Short mmCIF file of C-alpha atoms in Angstrom, two decimals:
data_model
loop_
_atom_site.label_atom_id
_atom_site.label_comp_id
_atom_site.label_asym_id
_atom_site.label_seq_id
_atom_site.Cartn_x
_atom_site.Cartn_y
_atom_site.Cartn_z
CA UNK A 1 67.40 153.47 110.25
CA UNK A 2 65.07 155.47 111.99
CA UNK A 3 67.63 158.32 111.96
CA UNK A 4 67.94 158.02 108.37
CA UNK A 5 64.26 158.49 107.85
CA UNK A 6 63.97 161.21 110.02
CA UNK A 7 66.71 163.07 107.99
CA UNK A 8 65.03 162.31 104.80
CA UNK A 9 61.96 163.63 105.87
CA UNK A 10 63.53 166.83 107.22
CA UNK A 11 64.89 167.32 103.59
CA UNK A 12 61.67 166.18 101.91
CA UNK A 13 59.64 168.40 99.85
CA UNK A 14 56.65 167.87 102.20
CA UNK A 15 58.36 169.16 105.14
CA UNK A 16 60.00 172.11 103.36
CA UNK A 17 56.72 173.09 101.84
CA UNK A 18 55.02 172.68 105.14
CA UNK A 19 57.66 174.46 106.90
CA UNK A 20 57.26 177.51 104.37
CA UNK A 21 53.35 177.73 104.99
CA UNK A 22 54.10 177.42 108.99
CA UNK A 23 56.45 180.37 108.77
CA UNK A 24 53.57 182.20 106.81
CA UNK A 25 51.21 181.27 109.58
CA UNK A 26 53.77 182.71 112.21
CA UNK A 27 53.70 186.02 109.93
CA UNK A 28 50.21 186.09 110.27
CA UNK A 29 50.26 185.68 113.80
CA UNK A 30 52.76 188.62 114.31
CA UNK A 31 50.58 190.83 112.18
CA UNK A 32 47.58 190.11 114.58
CA UNK A 33 45.61 188.20 112.00
CA UNK A 34 45.47 184.68 113.63
CA UNK A 35 44.60 185.95 117.04
CA UNK A 36 44.54 183.48 119.97
CA UNK A 37 44.13 180.52 117.66
CA UNK A 38 47.60 181.06 115.96
CA UNK A 39 48.94 177.65 116.86
CA UNK A 40 46.09 175.97 115.03
CA UNK A 41 46.97 178.17 112.27
CA UNK A 42 50.41 177.49 112.12
CA UNK A 43 49.88 173.85 112.36
CA UNK A 44 47.06 173.77 109.87
CA UNK A 45 49.18 175.63 107.14
CA UNK A 46 51.80 173.20 107.84
CA UNK A 47 49.56 170.26 107.43
CA UNK A 48 48.13 172.02 104.24
CA UNK A 49 51.79 172.48 102.96
CA UNK A 50 52.80 169.03 103.39
CA UNK A 51 49.76 167.81 101.76
CA UNK A 52 50.00 169.88 98.51
CA UNK A 53 53.80 169.42 98.35
CA UNK A 54 54.63 167.41 95.04
CA UNK A 55 55.82 163.72 95.67
CA UNK A 56 59.35 162.93 96.06
CA UNK A 57 61.01 161.91 92.91
CA UNK A 58 62.49 158.70 93.21
CA UNK A 59 65.70 158.72 91.51
CA UNK A 60 65.89 156.20 88.38
CA UNK A 61 68.15 153.06 88.64
CA UNK A 62 71.88 153.80 87.90
CA UNK A 63 72.57 151.18 85.00
CA UNK A 64 76.17 151.02 83.76
CA UNK A 65 77.21 153.01 81.00
CA UNK A 66 76.98 151.22 77.82
CA UNK A 67 80.78 152.11 77.00
CA UNK A 68 81.62 150.17 80.18
CA UNK A 69 79.53 147.37 78.69
CA UNK A 70 81.66 147.21 75.64
CA UNK A 71 84.60 147.03 77.80
CA UNK A 72 83.20 143.78 79.35
CA UNK A 73 82.35 142.52 75.86
CA UNK A 74 85.87 142.76 74.68
CA UNK A 75 87.20 141.26 77.56
CA UNK A 76 84.70 138.32 76.88
CA UNK A 77 85.62 138.57 73.05
CA UNK A 78 89.24 137.74 73.92
CA UNK A 79 88.19 134.59 75.90
CA UNK A 80 86.11 133.58 73.00
CA UNK A 81 88.97 133.99 70.58
CA UNK A 82 91.22 131.94 72.94
CA UNK A 83 88.31 129.03 73.00
CA UNK A 84 88.05 129.37 69.00
CA UNK A 85 91.86 128.78 68.59
CA UNK A 86 91.60 125.29 69.97
CA UNK A 87 88.66 124.34 67.84
CA UNK A 88 89.45 122.47 64.67
CA UNK A 89 86.74 123.48 61.95
CA UNK A 90 86.35 122.33 58.31
CA UNK A 91 87.73 124.85 55.74
CA UNK A 92 84.57 126.65 54.73
CA UNK A 93 83.39 127.01 58.22
CA UNK A 94 86.65 128.36 59.44
CA UNK A 95 86.68 130.93 56.72
CA UNK A 96 82.93 132.18 57.82
CA UNK A 97 84.30 132.08 61.44
CA UNK A 98 87.35 134.28 60.45
CA UNK A 99 85.12 136.62 58.49
CA UNK A 100 82.92 136.86 61.49
CA UNK A 101 85.64 137.39 64.00
CA UNK A 102 87.08 140.03 61.91
CA UNK A 103 83.80 141.87 61.95
CA UNK A 104 83.45 141.48 65.65
CA UNK A 105 86.96 142.90 66.12
CA UNK A 106 86.24 145.99 64.06
CA UNK A 107 83.24 146.63 65.65
CA UNK A 108 84.62 146.18 69.26
CA UNK A 109 87.80 148.39 68.55
CA UNK A 110 87.97 151.46 70.69
CA UNK A 111 87.47 154.60 68.44
CA UNK A 112 84.56 156.29 66.65
CA UNK A 113 82.47 152.74 66.27
CA UNK A 114 82.58 152.49 70.06
CA UNK A 115 81.54 156.02 70.56
CA UNK A 116 78.60 155.40 68.23
CA UNK A 117 77.68 152.13 69.86
CA UNK A 118 77.75 153.93 73.31
CA UNK A 119 74.68 155.56 72.41
CA UNK A 120 72.88 152.50 70.77
CA UNK A 121 72.14 149.67 73.80
CA UNK A 122 70.73 147.67 71.23
CA UNK A 123 73.76 147.64 69.12
CA UNK A 124 75.63 146.69 72.48
CA UNK A 125 73.17 144.00 73.14
CA UNK A 126 73.54 142.55 69.77
CA UNK A 127 77.42 142.39 70.03
CA UNK A 128 77.10 141.07 73.53
CA UNK A 129 74.81 138.30 72.55
CA UNK A 130 77.04 137.47 69.69
CA UNK A 131 80.02 137.35 71.74
CA UNK A 132 78.56 135.40 75.09
CA UNK A 133 76.16 133.35 73.33
CA UNK A 134 75.64 132.97 69.57
CA UNK A 135 79.01 132.24 68.51
CA UNK A 136 80.31 129.75 71.32
CA UNK A 137 76.72 127.90 70.98
CA UNK A 138 76.87 127.31 67.48
CA UNK A 139 80.78 126.12 67.75
CA UNK A 140 80.06 124.07 70.42
CA UNK A 141 76.88 122.55 68.93
CA UNK A 142 78.99 121.81 65.77
CA UNK A 143 81.57 120.09 67.98
CA UNK A 144 79.20 117.86 69.73
CA UNK A 145 77.03 116.92 66.84
CA UNK A 146 80.23 116.19 64.83
CA UNK A 147 80.85 113.66 67.40
CA UNK A 148 77.56 111.89 66.94
CA UNK A 149 77.82 112.04 63.23
CA UNK A 150 80.77 109.70 63.10
CA UNK A 151 78.85 107.33 65.17
CA UNK A 152 75.85 107.70 62.63
CA UNK A 153 77.32 108.10 59.10
CA UNK A 154 75.00 109.00 56.29
CA UNK A 155 73.29 111.94 58.14
CA UNK A 156 73.56 115.66 57.23
CA UNK A 157 76.82 117.00 57.90
CA UNK A 158 76.88 119.50 60.92
CA UNK A 159 79.34 121.90 59.31
CA UNK A 160 76.56 123.00 56.65
CA UNK A 161 74.64 124.15 59.84
CA UNK A 162 77.57 125.73 61.32
CA UNK A 163 78.07 127.74 58.02
CA UNK A 164 74.63 128.66 57.90
CA UNK A 165 74.66 129.90 61.42
CA UNK A 166 77.80 131.85 61.11
CA UNK A 167 76.33 133.32 57.77
CA UNK A 168 73.36 134.57 59.57
CA UNK A 169 75.28 136.09 62.41
CA UNK A 170 77.68 137.75 60.04
CA UNK A 171 74.50 139.37 58.09
CA UNK A 172 73.06 140.56 61.37
CA UNK A 173 76.48 142.19 62.32
CA UNK A 174 76.78 143.74 58.87
CA UNK A 175 73.39 145.23 59.42
CA UNK A 176 74.55 146.78 62.77
CA UNK A 177 77.64 148.04 61.09
CA UNK A 178 75.62 149.69 58.34
CA UNK A 179 73.22 151.39 60.91
CA UNK A 180 76.07 152.70 62.71
CA UNK A 181 77.69 154.17 59.58
CA UNK A 182 74.26 155.63 58.71
CA UNK A 183 74.02 157.45 62.05
CA UNK A 184 77.56 158.42 61.77
CA UNK A 185 76.40 160.12 58.32
CA UNK A 186 73.36 161.32 59.76
CA UNK A 187 75.34 163.29 62.52
CA UNK A 188 77.69 164.65 60.14
CA UNK A 189 74.78 166.06 57.67
CA UNK A 190 73.37 167.56 60.76
CA UNK A 191 76.54 169.22 61.87
CA UNK A 192 77.00 170.50 58.26
CA UNK A 193 73.47 172.15 58.38
CA UNK A 194 74.17 173.66 61.72
CA UNK A 195 77.41 175.32 60.43
CA UNK A 196 75.52 176.50 57.26
CA UNK A 197 72.87 177.96 59.47
CA UNK A 198 75.31 179.88 61.65
CA UNK A 199 77.17 181.02 58.51
CA UNK A 200 74.14 182.29 56.90
#
């Protein structure tokens, strides 16, 4: 531990700047300017260099690449589809869920959508939240509530809430898909202007 700290200081900006000024002090000594006080001049210049050196830049944290996060979400989506295959839903809710899973499949498929998503951390987060939390939670809540509804007839059918929740999730993902399409359209327009400027 002490050795690594020592090596870190040897390579630090403070040591390098101080060393450069210390060498300048030695140059002054050989030129006859420092006189008998040359050790004080060299040490003083080294200390001044260490003080005025810019602070060390702390490296930013190395977060995972959004494209690798998409790979993880794809894997979780496969797990979610396996779970959903075993759930029996009323026809209207099942239709909503099918539309939603088709939209998720299209957004998670490798290709240009994934390339655009890789530059949109919020979009990756929205997909991750939908796959890992929103959809399974909505379906699981429906399954549990449906069981209680059988014990207390006359209450509001839980499938209405499920249909509404799945519809809201679909709207959110449609907005995401629209934003990705608009991003790609702007990129294409920008490239067209670049080519026009280069040609002109």
